[in-house]
């Protein structure tokens, strides 16, 4: 037996989002006697469950109760307001824990690379989402919602989310936990029409069917799809018949149904779904005034994938608009001193074991969630993914492959963090924040009223739960 297998293993999970939470729960199930610290750069846990999932989807947010029950209530420590790579290094973590599991997600957006992308009024959907969900780093953004038309680029579920947020009525928004600053701005919004652009066709849209269906059933919103736009081209027809997924078939049926609907002239707002259109440039004098799009056709590429190809380079349509939300995917950022695959934007890994430059596993370093496999997949996808990583960890532990860290005692990491981060947020601090938000929510008949500034969050956490050095649990 090695030293590591004789003592209770101590594991740091970096990032307390869904993947980190599923990994912690899975570790407790698989290994039982393991000490887990969840290190999180925000003062609050649960990553995109709090800061991504749309405020009008409160039923999904209940997953936080499960995370709480399966992790924090089972002894995992929450060490919030600690950014790994800034407040503590990878090497320091490795010297305090037997294993480090990275669960840092995808913290930025994928860019389009077209002219005008950076004009004021052109935003990444990642920014808009973080703003309306009260992420402290995005609360001061100012979205100009004074134009009549907005354009959303992309056909994924995030595009569906931001489209709904722009078209929900003020009364509907007021029943959610949308951040107060966003509630106020959206209440005063002049946007009447949201045009959603898919670069490929209806059969290739990345919406899940429930999210697409929902767009067609919003109160006071007319969903428009041109019937001709949902006529499938030959390549897509063949693909749908022979290889099409259940979701793709359902989406096409839904879109045909929407295309056949009569227009609702009385609706206050409109969503217009357009397909086979790619943005060429975002135009405007000092700020967004329009977007130029080109028409595509679907072709089967050499690798067998169905791709969008421009029909005619001269083909151009200009859509006037005052706001563009680019919803073409999230992207992970590298962590200092941790290997990073610059082409796939993930930690290079084999089933969750992070690989070094020699493509061999780095002992004791693992990845889970979006930083492991890229920014796709719903919440549940991270559960299976976490189980895979935890299986590797358990195998390595049993095989004696995890080194005993130089500073193995919990008091040592607590002393280091107490010195570096006197305003660390513990489980008690997070519970104080949650209590504060839920009580404010009860007063306003809302699920919660979020605290959105770091200073407020830290203040509530500190007042309710002063942190004596070396006593973080
Ligand atoms: C806008 C949006 C809405 C979504 N809605 C749904 C939905 O309704 N239903 C559904 O099933 N799925 C939904 N998803 C997908 C789901 O949110 C993801 O599958 C899931 O959040 C990925 O989990 P993760 O833990 O890998 O990443 P994240 O949720 O991003 O968590 C990563 C965590 O790591 C922290 N972190 C990052 N860097 C550091 C660092 N250096 N040090 C310490 N901490 C760090 C971050 O602050 C964050 O808390 C949505 C996704 C998005 C983008
Ligand atoms: N309610 C929910 O369950 C929910 C809500 C939000 C998010 N999520 C999940 O979170 C994950 C991330 O969602 P997402 O919407 O960010 O990503 P996504 O599902 O990957 O969708 C990205 C969209 O952007 C398009 N796109 C990419 N590059 C483009 C370009 N250069 N020009 C034009 N369009 C481009 C893609 O088109 P192509 O297909 O042609 O590449 C696709 O339509 C997904 O798995 C999603 O299901 C789930």
mmCIF file of C-alpha atoms in Angstrom, residues 37-317:
data_model
loop_
_atom_site.group_PDB
_atom_site.id
_atom_site.type_symbol
_atom_site.label_atom_id
_atom_site.label_comp_id
_atom_site.label_asym_id
_atom_site.label_seq_id
_atom_site.Cartn_x
_atom_site.Cartn_y
_atom_site.Cartn_z
ATOM 1 C CA UNK A 37 -13.099 20.984 -1.174
ATOM 2 C CA UNK A 38 -15.036 22.823 -3.885
ATOM 3 C CA UNK A 39 -12.997 25.891 -4.872
ATOM 4 C CA UNK A 40 -15.022 28.491 -6.753
ATOM 5 C CA UNK A 41 -14.057 31.917 -8.104
ATOM 6 C CA UNK A 42 -17.526 33.348 -7.392
ATOM 7 C CA UNK A 43 -18.941 33.813 -3.892
ATOM 8 C CA UNK A 44 -21.840 31.519 -4.949
ATOM 9 C CA UNK A 45 -21.929 27.908 -6.115
ATOM 10 C CA UNK A 46 -23.617 26.027 -9.003
ATOM 11 C CA UNK A 47 -22.071 27.759 -12.040
ATOM 12 C CA UNK A 48 -24.415 28.035 -15.003
ATOM 13 C CA UNK A 49 -27.314 26.588 -13.020
ATOM 14 C CA UNK A 50 -27.381 29.963 -11.257
ATOM 15 C CA UNK A 51 -25.746 32.099 -13.944
ATOM 16 C CA UNK A 52 -26.853 30.462 -17.217
ATOM 17 C CA UNK A 53 -30.198 28.656 -16.961
ATOM 18 C CA UNK A 54 -32.900 31.124 -17.951
ATOM 19 C CA UNK A 55 -34.803 32.842 -15.133
ATOM 20 C CA UNK A 56 -38.162 31.682 -16.541
ATOM 21 C CA UNK A 57 -37.046 28.040 -16.196
ATOM 22 C CA UNK A 58 -37.225 27.909 -12.403
ATOM 23 C CA UNK A 59 -38.142 24.219 -12.351
ATOM 24 C CA UNK A 60 -34.641 23.417 -13.694
ATOM 25 C CA UNK A 61 -33.017 25.538 -10.979
ATOM 26 C CA UNK A 62 -34.412 23.170 -8.332
ATOM 27 C CA UNK A 63 -31.465 20.915 -9.166
ATOM 28 C CA UNK A 64 -29.537 23.106 -6.746
ATOM 29 C CA UNK A 65 -31.393 21.424 -3.861
ATOM 30 C CA UNK A 66 -30.113 18.067 -5.072
ATOM 31 C CA UNK A 67 -26.567 19.425 -5.400
ATOM 32 C CA UNK A 68 -26.799 20.868 -1.895
ATOM 33 C CA UNK A 69 -28.105 17.606 -0.434
ATOM 34 C CA UNK A 70 -25.555 15.446 -2.225
ATOM 35 C CA UNK A 71 -22.474 17.602 -1.617
ATOM 36 C CA UNK A 72 -22.490 20.420 0.972
ATOM 37 C CA UNK A 73 -24.831 18.576 3.356
ATOM 38 C CA UNK A 74 -22.575 15.529 3.084
ATOM 39 C CA UNK A 75 -19.469 17.369 4.270
ATOM 40 C CA UNK A 76 -17.989 18.817 1.081
ATOM 41 C CA UNK A 77 -16.545 22.223 1.863
ATOM 42 C CA UNK A 78 -17.383 25.235 -0.301
ATOM 43 C CA UNK A 79 -14.425 27.617 -0.636
ATOM 44 C CA UNK A 80 -15.915 30.481 -2.627
ATOM 45 C CA UNK A 81 -14.320 33.677 -3.893
ATOM 46 C CA UNK A 82 -11.110 31.780 -4.610
ATOM 47 C CA UNK A 83 -9.851 31.854 -8.187
ATOM 48 C CA UNK A 84 -7.451 29.070 -9.045
ATOM 49 C CA UNK A 85 -4.651 30.442 -11.209
ATOM 50 C CA UNK A 86 -4.925 33.881 -9.543
ATOM 51 C CA UNK A 87 -5.349 33.350 -5.782
ATOM 52 C CA UNK A 88 -3.720 29.941 -5.630
ATOM 53 C CA UNK A 89 -1.665 28.135 -8.246
ATOM 54 C CA UNK A 90 -1.994 24.673 -9.730
ATOM 55 C CA UNK A 91 1.325 23.663 -8.122
ATOM 56 C CA UNK A 92 0.109 24.834 -4.701
ATOM 57 C CA UNK A 93 -3.082 22.813 -5.078
ATOM 58 C CA UNK A 94 -1.033 19.748 -5.997
ATOM 59 C CA UNK A 95 1.042 20.225 -2.871
ATOM 60 C CA UNK A 96 -2.069 20.273 -0.659
ATOM 61 C CA UNK A 97 -4.352 17.667 -2.247
ATOM 62 C CA UNK A 98 -3.971 14.093 -3.440
ATOM 63 C CA UNK A 99 -5.948 14.952 -6.572
ATOM 64 C CA UNK A 100 -7.287 18.023 -8.356
ATOM 65 C CA UNK A 101 -10.362 17.820 -10.569
ATOM 66 C CA UNK A 102 -10.841 20.766 -12.930
ATOM 67 C CA UNK A 103 -14.506 21.654 -13.514
ATOM 68 C CA UNK A 104 -14.079 25.231 -14.696
ATOM 69 C CA UNK A 105 -16.525 25.130 -17.619
ATOM 70 C CA UNK A 106 -16.277 27.455 -20.610
ATOM 71 C CA UNK A 107 -15.903 31.019 -19.446
ATOM 72 C CA UNK A 108 -16.031 33.042 -22.660
ATOM 73 C CA UNK A 109 -17.652 33.138 -26.116
ATOM 74 C CA UNK A 110 -16.710 31.871 -29.532
ATOM 75 C CA UNK A 111 -16.278 34.740 -31.961
ATOM 76 C CA UNK A 112 -17.680 35.013 -35.500
ATOM 77 C CA UNK A 113 -14.702 36.758 -37.095
ATOM 78 C CA UNK A 114 -16.800 39.145 -39.210
ATOM 79 C CA UNK A 115 -16.455 42.918 -39.661
ATOM 80 C CA UNK A 116 -18.462 44.962 -37.172
ATOM 81 C CA UNK A 117 -18.567 42.212 -34.568
ATOM 82 C CA UNK A 118 -17.181 44.612 -31.956
ATOM 83 C CA UNK A 119 -19.473 47.570 -32.698
ATOM 84 C CA UNK A 120 -21.402 48.859 -29.695
ATOM 85 C CA UNK A 121 -24.763 47.062 -29.749
ATOM 86 C CA UNK A 122 -23.193 43.767 -30.871
ATOM 87 C CA UNK A 123 -22.860 41.460 -27.873
ATOM 88 C CA UNK A 124 -21.977 37.871 -27.179
ATOM 89 C CA UNK A 125 -25.031 36.044 -25.842
ATOM 90 C CA UNK A 126 -22.710 34.896 -23.031
ATOM 91 C CA UNK A 127 -22.581 38.530 -21.836
ATOM 92 C CA UNK A 128 -26.349 39.077 -22.092
ATOM 93 C CA UNK A 129 -27.035 35.811 -20.239
ATOM 94 C CA UNK A 130 -24.563 36.629 -17.443
ATOM 95 C CA UNK A 131 -26.041 40.136 -17.162
ATOM 96 C CA UNK A 132 -29.686 39.071 -16.827
ATOM 97 C CA UNK A 133 -28.714 36.289 -14.428
ATOM 98 C CA UNK A 134 -26.870 38.673 -12.097
ATOM 99 C CA UNK A 135 -23.290 37.421 -12.555
ATOM 100 C CA UNK A 136 -21.238 39.971 -10.549
ATOM 101 C CA UNK A 137 -18.665 40.471 -13.343
ATOM 102 C CA UNK A 138 -21.389 41.487 -15.844
ATOM 103 C CA UNK A 139 -23.859 43.518 -13.787
ATOM 104 C CA UNK A 140 -22.534 46.874 -14.983
ATOM 105 C CA UNK A 141 -23.030 46.183 -18.710
ATOM 106 C CA UNK A 142 -25.516 48.488 -20.372
ATOM 107 C CA UNK A 143 -27.678 46.998 -23.097
ATOM 108 C CA UNK A 144 -29.379 49.519 -25.337
ATOM 109 C CA UNK A 145 -32.836 48.040 -25.910
ATOM 110 C CA UNK A 146 -34.277 51.128 -27.597
ATOM 111 C CA UNK A 147 -34.396 49.682 -31.139
ATOM 112 C CA UNK A 148 -37.449 47.891 -32.503
ATOM 113 C CA UNK A 149 -35.566 44.923 -33.914
ATOM 114 C CA UNK A 150 -32.875 42.632 -32.488
ATOM 115 C CA UNK A 151 -31.060 39.874 -34.345
ATOM 116 C CA UNK A 152 -29.903 36.682 -32.628
ATOM 117 C CA UNK A 153 -27.257 34.664 -34.486
ATOM 118 C CA UNK A 154 -27.296 30.914 -33.823
ATOM 119 C CA UNK A 155 -29.820 28.098 -33.564
ATOM 120 C CA UNK A 156 -28.953 26.548 -30.215
ATOM 121 C CA UNK A 157 -30.766 26.533 -26.891
ATOM 122 C CA UNK A 158 -28.882 29.612 -25.698
ATOM 123 C CA UNK A 159 -30.243 31.465 -28.748
ATOM 124 C CA UNK A 160 -33.718 30.242 -27.724
ATOM 125 C CA UNK A 161 -33.148 31.468 -24.139
ATOM 126 C CA UNK A 162 -32.040 34.980 -25.108
ATOM 127 C CA UNK A 163 -34.855 35.243 -27.660
ATOM 128 C CA UNK A 164 -37.415 34.419 -24.961
ATOM 129 C CA UNK A 165 -35.831 36.870 -22.547
ATOM 130 C CA UNK A 166 -36.204 39.625 -25.152
ATOM 131 C CA UNK A 167 -39.854 38.792 -25.821
ATOM 132 C CA UNK A 168 -41.339 37.828 -22.428
ATOM 133 C CA UNK A 169 -43.728 40.397 -21.020
ATOM 134 C CA UNK A 170 -42.706 42.532 -18.048
ATOM 135 C CA UNK A 171 -45.281 40.698 -15.896
ATOM 136 C CA UNK A 172 -43.789 37.308 -16.770
ATOM 137 C CA UNK A 173 -40.255 38.513 -16.106
ATOM 138 C CA UNK A 174 -41.287 39.953 -12.757
ATOM 139 C CA UNK A 175 -42.236 36.456 -11.563
ATOM 140 C CA UNK A 176 -38.689 35.182 -12.120
ATOM 141 C CA UNK A 177 -35.327 35.629 -10.411
ATOM 142 C CA UNK A 178 -33.986 37.771 -13.265
ATOM 143 C CA UNK A 179 -31.501 40.303 -11.864
ATOM 144 C CA UNK A 180 -33.185 43.564 -10.812
ATOM 145 C CA UNK A 181 -31.053 45.703 -13.164
ATOM 146 C CA UNK A 182 -32.113 43.493 -16.095
ATOM 147 C CA UNK A 183 -35.749 43.485 -15.027
ATOM 148 C CA UNK A 184 -35.778 47.258 -15.091
ATOM 149 C CA UNK A 185 -34.055 47.480 -18.497
ATOM 150 C CA UNK A 186 -36.213 44.760 -20.074
ATOM 151 C CA UNK A 187 -39.381 46.423 -18.748
ATOM 152 C CA UNK A 188 -38.441 49.546 -20.683
ATOM 153 C CA UNK A 189 -37.342 47.644 -23.793
ATOM 154 C CA UNK A 190 -38.689 48.809 -27.173
ATOM 155 C CA UNK A 191 -37.825 45.580 -28.942
ATOM 156 C CA UNK A 192 -40.806 44.268 -30.873
ATOM 157 C CA UNK A 193 -39.156 41.811 -33.204
ATOM 158 C CA UNK A 194 -36.367 39.293 -32.735
ATOM 159 C CA UNK A 195 -34.958 37.709 -35.897
ATOM 160 C CA UNK A 196 -33.131 34.436 -35.239
ATOM 161 C CA UNK A 197 -30.623 33.378 -37.888
ATOM 162 C CA UNK A 198 -29.573 29.759 -38.456
ATOM 163 C CA UNK A 199 -26.647 29.222 -40.793
ATOM 164 C CA UNK A 200 -27.950 25.756 -41.660
ATOM 165 C CA UNK A 201 -31.478 24.516 -42.270
ATOM 166 C CA UNK A 202 -34.447 23.464 -40.089
ATOM 167 C CA UNK A 203 -33.217 19.856 -39.954
ATOM 168 C CA UNK A 204 -29.847 20.956 -38.561
ATOM 169 C CA UNK A 205 -31.079 23.392 -35.898
ATOM 170 C CA UNK A 206 -29.439 22.676 -32.520
ATOM 171 C CA UNK A 207 -32.565 23.572 -30.486
ATOM 172 C CA UNK A 208 -33.979 20.769 -28.409
ATOM 173 C CA UNK A 209 -37.635 20.275 -29.329
ATOM 174 C CA UNK A 210 -39.069 21.427 -25.996
ATOM 175 C CA UNK A 211 -37.196 24.743 -26.318
ATOM 176 C CA UNK A 212 -38.301 25.207 -29.945
ATOM 177 C CA UNK A 213 -41.926 24.358 -29.075
ATOM 178 C CA UNK A 214 -41.837 26.888 -26.242
ATOM 179 C CA UNK A 215 -40.859 29.674 -28.662
ATOM 180 C CA UNK A 216 -44.096 29.006 -30.518
ATOM 181 C CA UNK A 217 -46.273 29.240 -27.407
ATOM 182 C CA UNK A 218 -45.236 32.445 -25.691
ATOM 183 C CA UNK A 219 -48.044 34.726 -24.536
ATOM 184 C CA UNK A 220 -48.472 37.739 -26.778
ATOM 185 C CA UNK A 221 -45.696 36.642 -29.152
ATOM 186 C CA UNK A 222 -46.207 35.693 -32.796
ATOM 187 C CA UNK A 223 -43.696 33.120 -34.032
ATOM 188 C CA UNK A 224 -43.129 33.506 -37.748
ATOM 189 C CA UNK A 225 -41.476 30.996 -40.011
ATOM 190 C CA UNK A 226 -41.750 31.327 -43.752
ATOM 191 C CA UNK A 227 -43.327 28.099 -45.085
ATOM 192 C CA UNK A 228 -40.822 28.134 -47.965
ATOM 193 C CA UNK A 229 -37.963 28.285 -45.451
ATOM 194 C CA UNK A 230 -38.983 24.932 -43.942
ATOM 195 C CA UNK A 231 -39.101 23.140 -47.282
ATOM 196 C CA UNK A 232 -36.105 20.860 -46.972
ATOM 197 C CA UNK A 233 -33.437 20.705 -49.665
ATOM 198 C CA UNK A 234 -32.629 17.297 -51.179
ATOM 199 C CA UNK A 235 -29.523 16.666 -49.033
ATOM 200 C CA UNK A 236 -31.397 17.396 -45.814
ATOM 201 C CA UNK A 237 -34.435 15.341 -46.857
ATOM 202 C CA UNK A 238 -32.251 12.324 -47.477
ATOM 203 C CA UNK A 239 -30.321 12.860 -44.254
ATOM 204 C CA UNK A 240 -33.510 13.200 -42.214
ATOM 205 C CA UNK A 241 -35.005 10.054 -43.734
ATOM 206 C CA UNK A 242 -31.893 7.915 -43.290
ATOM 207 C CA UNK A 243 -29.899 9.317 -40.361
ATOM 208 C CA UNK A 244 -32.040 12.035 -38.811
ATOM 209 C CA UNK A 245 -32.318 12.055 -35.021
ATOM 210 C CA UNK A 246 -35.657 12.048 -33.235
ATOM 211 C CA UNK A 247 -35.009 15.673 -32.226
ATOM 212 C CA UNK A 248 -34.314 16.724 -35.820
ATOM 213 C CA UNK A 249 -37.524 15.080 -37.065
ATOM 214 C CA UNK A 250 -39.585 16.632 -34.293
ATOM 215 C CA UNK A 251 -38.032 20.040 -34.930
ATOM 216 C CA UNK A 252 -38.833 19.863 -38.633
ATOM 217 C CA UNK A 253 -42.440 18.880 -37.862
ATOM 218 C CA UNK A 254 -42.752 21.730 -35.381
ATOM 219 C CA UNK A 255 -41.296 24.226 -37.828
ATOM 220 C CA UNK A 256 -43.696 23.069 -40.568
ATOM 221 C CA UNK A 257 -46.551 23.529 -38.125
ATOM 222 C CA UNK A 258 -45.326 27.042 -37.265
ATOM 223 C CA UNK A 259 -44.887 27.828 -40.973
ATOM 224 C CA UNK A 260 -48.514 26.922 -41.662
ATOM 225 C CA UNK A 261 -49.930 29.099 -38.876
ATOM 226 C CA UNK A 262 -51.844 32.269 -39.677
ATOM 227 C CA UNK A 263 -50.137 35.464 -38.586
ATOM 228 C CA UNK A 264 -51.232 36.945 -35.274
ATOM 229 C CA UNK A 265 -51.628 40.612 -36.036
ATOM 230 C CA UNK A 266 -52.649 41.373 -32.420
ATOM 231 C CA UNK A 267 -49.390 40.040 -30.924
ATOM 232 C CA UNK A 268 -47.242 42.646 -29.207
ATOM 233 C CA UNK A 269 -43.963 40.982 -30.131
ATOM 234 C CA UNK A 270 -42.662 38.771 -32.920
ATOM 235 C CA UNK A 271 -40.011 36.107 -33.263
ATOM 236 C CA UNK A 272 -38.929 35.441 -36.849
ATOM 237 C CA UNK A 273 -36.936 32.272 -37.488
ATOM 238 C CA UNK A 274 -34.784 32.396 -40.614
ATOM 239 C CA UNK A 275 -32.696 29.516 -41.914
ATOM 240 C CA UNK A 276 -29.733 29.074 -44.266
ATOM 241 C CA UNK A 277 -28.523 32.581 -43.489
ATOM 242 C CA UNK A 278 -25.025 33.514 -42.294
ATOM 243 C CA UNK A 279 -23.943 36.928 -41.065
ATOM 244 C CA UNK A 280 -21.430 38.650 -43.402
ATOM 245 C CA UNK A 281 -20.935 41.884 -41.528
ATOM 246 C CA UNK A 282 -22.503 43.982 -38.820
ATOM 247 C CA UNK A 283 -22.925 47.550 -40.047
ATOM 248 C CA UNK A 284 -23.441 50.928 -38.433
ATOM 249 C CA UNK A 285 -21.956 54.335 -37.869
ATOM 250 C CA UNK A 286 -20.462 54.061 -34.387
ATOM 251 C CA UNK A 287 -23.043 51.487 -33.285
ATOM 252 C CA UNK A 288 -25.089 48.628 -34.697
ATOM 253 C CA UNK A 289 -27.619 49.703 -37.311
ATOM 254 C CA UNK A 290 -27.920 46.607 -39.475
ATOM 255 C CA UNK A 291 -26.597 43.178 -40.279
ATOM 256 C CA UNK A 292 -25.783 41.836 -43.738
ATOM 257 C CA UNK A 293 -26.549 38.187 -44.306
ATOM 258 C CA UNK A 294 -25.841 35.771 -47.139
ATOM 259 C CA UNK A 295 -27.807 32.747 -48.250
ATOM 260 C CA UNK A 296 -26.412 29.250 -47.802
ATOM 261 C CA UNK A 297 -27.144 25.805 -49.134
ATOM 262 C CA UNK A 298 -26.549 22.494 -47.393
ATOM 263 C CA UNK A 299 -23.829 20.280 -48.771
ATOM 264 C CA UNK A 300 -22.401 16.980 -47.581
ATOM 265 C CA UNK A 301 -18.709 17.561 -46.885
ATOM 266 C CA UNK A 302 -15.949 14.981 -47.414
ATOM 267 C CA UNK A 303 -16.115 14.007 -43.729
ATOM 268 C CA UNK A 304 -19.813 13.169 -44.160
ATOM 269 C CA UNK A 305 -21.017 16.195 -42.167
ATOM 270 C CA UNK A 306 -23.737 18.459 -43.516
ATOM 271 C CA UNK A 307 -22.353 21.958 -43.819
ATOM 272 C CA UNK A 308 -23.537 25.409 -44.917
ATOM 273 C CA UNK A 309 -22.008 26.728 -48.155
ATOM 274 C CA UNK A 310 -22.673 30.208 -49.571
ATOM 275 C CA UNK A 311 -24.986 30.035 -52.571
ATOM 276 C CA UNK A 312 -23.582 33.096 -54.249
ATOM 277 C CA UNK A 313 -20.889 35.426 -52.925
ATOM 278 C CA UNK A 314 -22.745 38.428 -54.310
ATOM 279 C CA UNK A 315 -25.996 37.457 -52.613
ATOM 280 C CA UNK A 316 -26.691 39.894 -49.797
ATOM 281 C CA UNK A 317 -29.621 40.962 -47.657
#
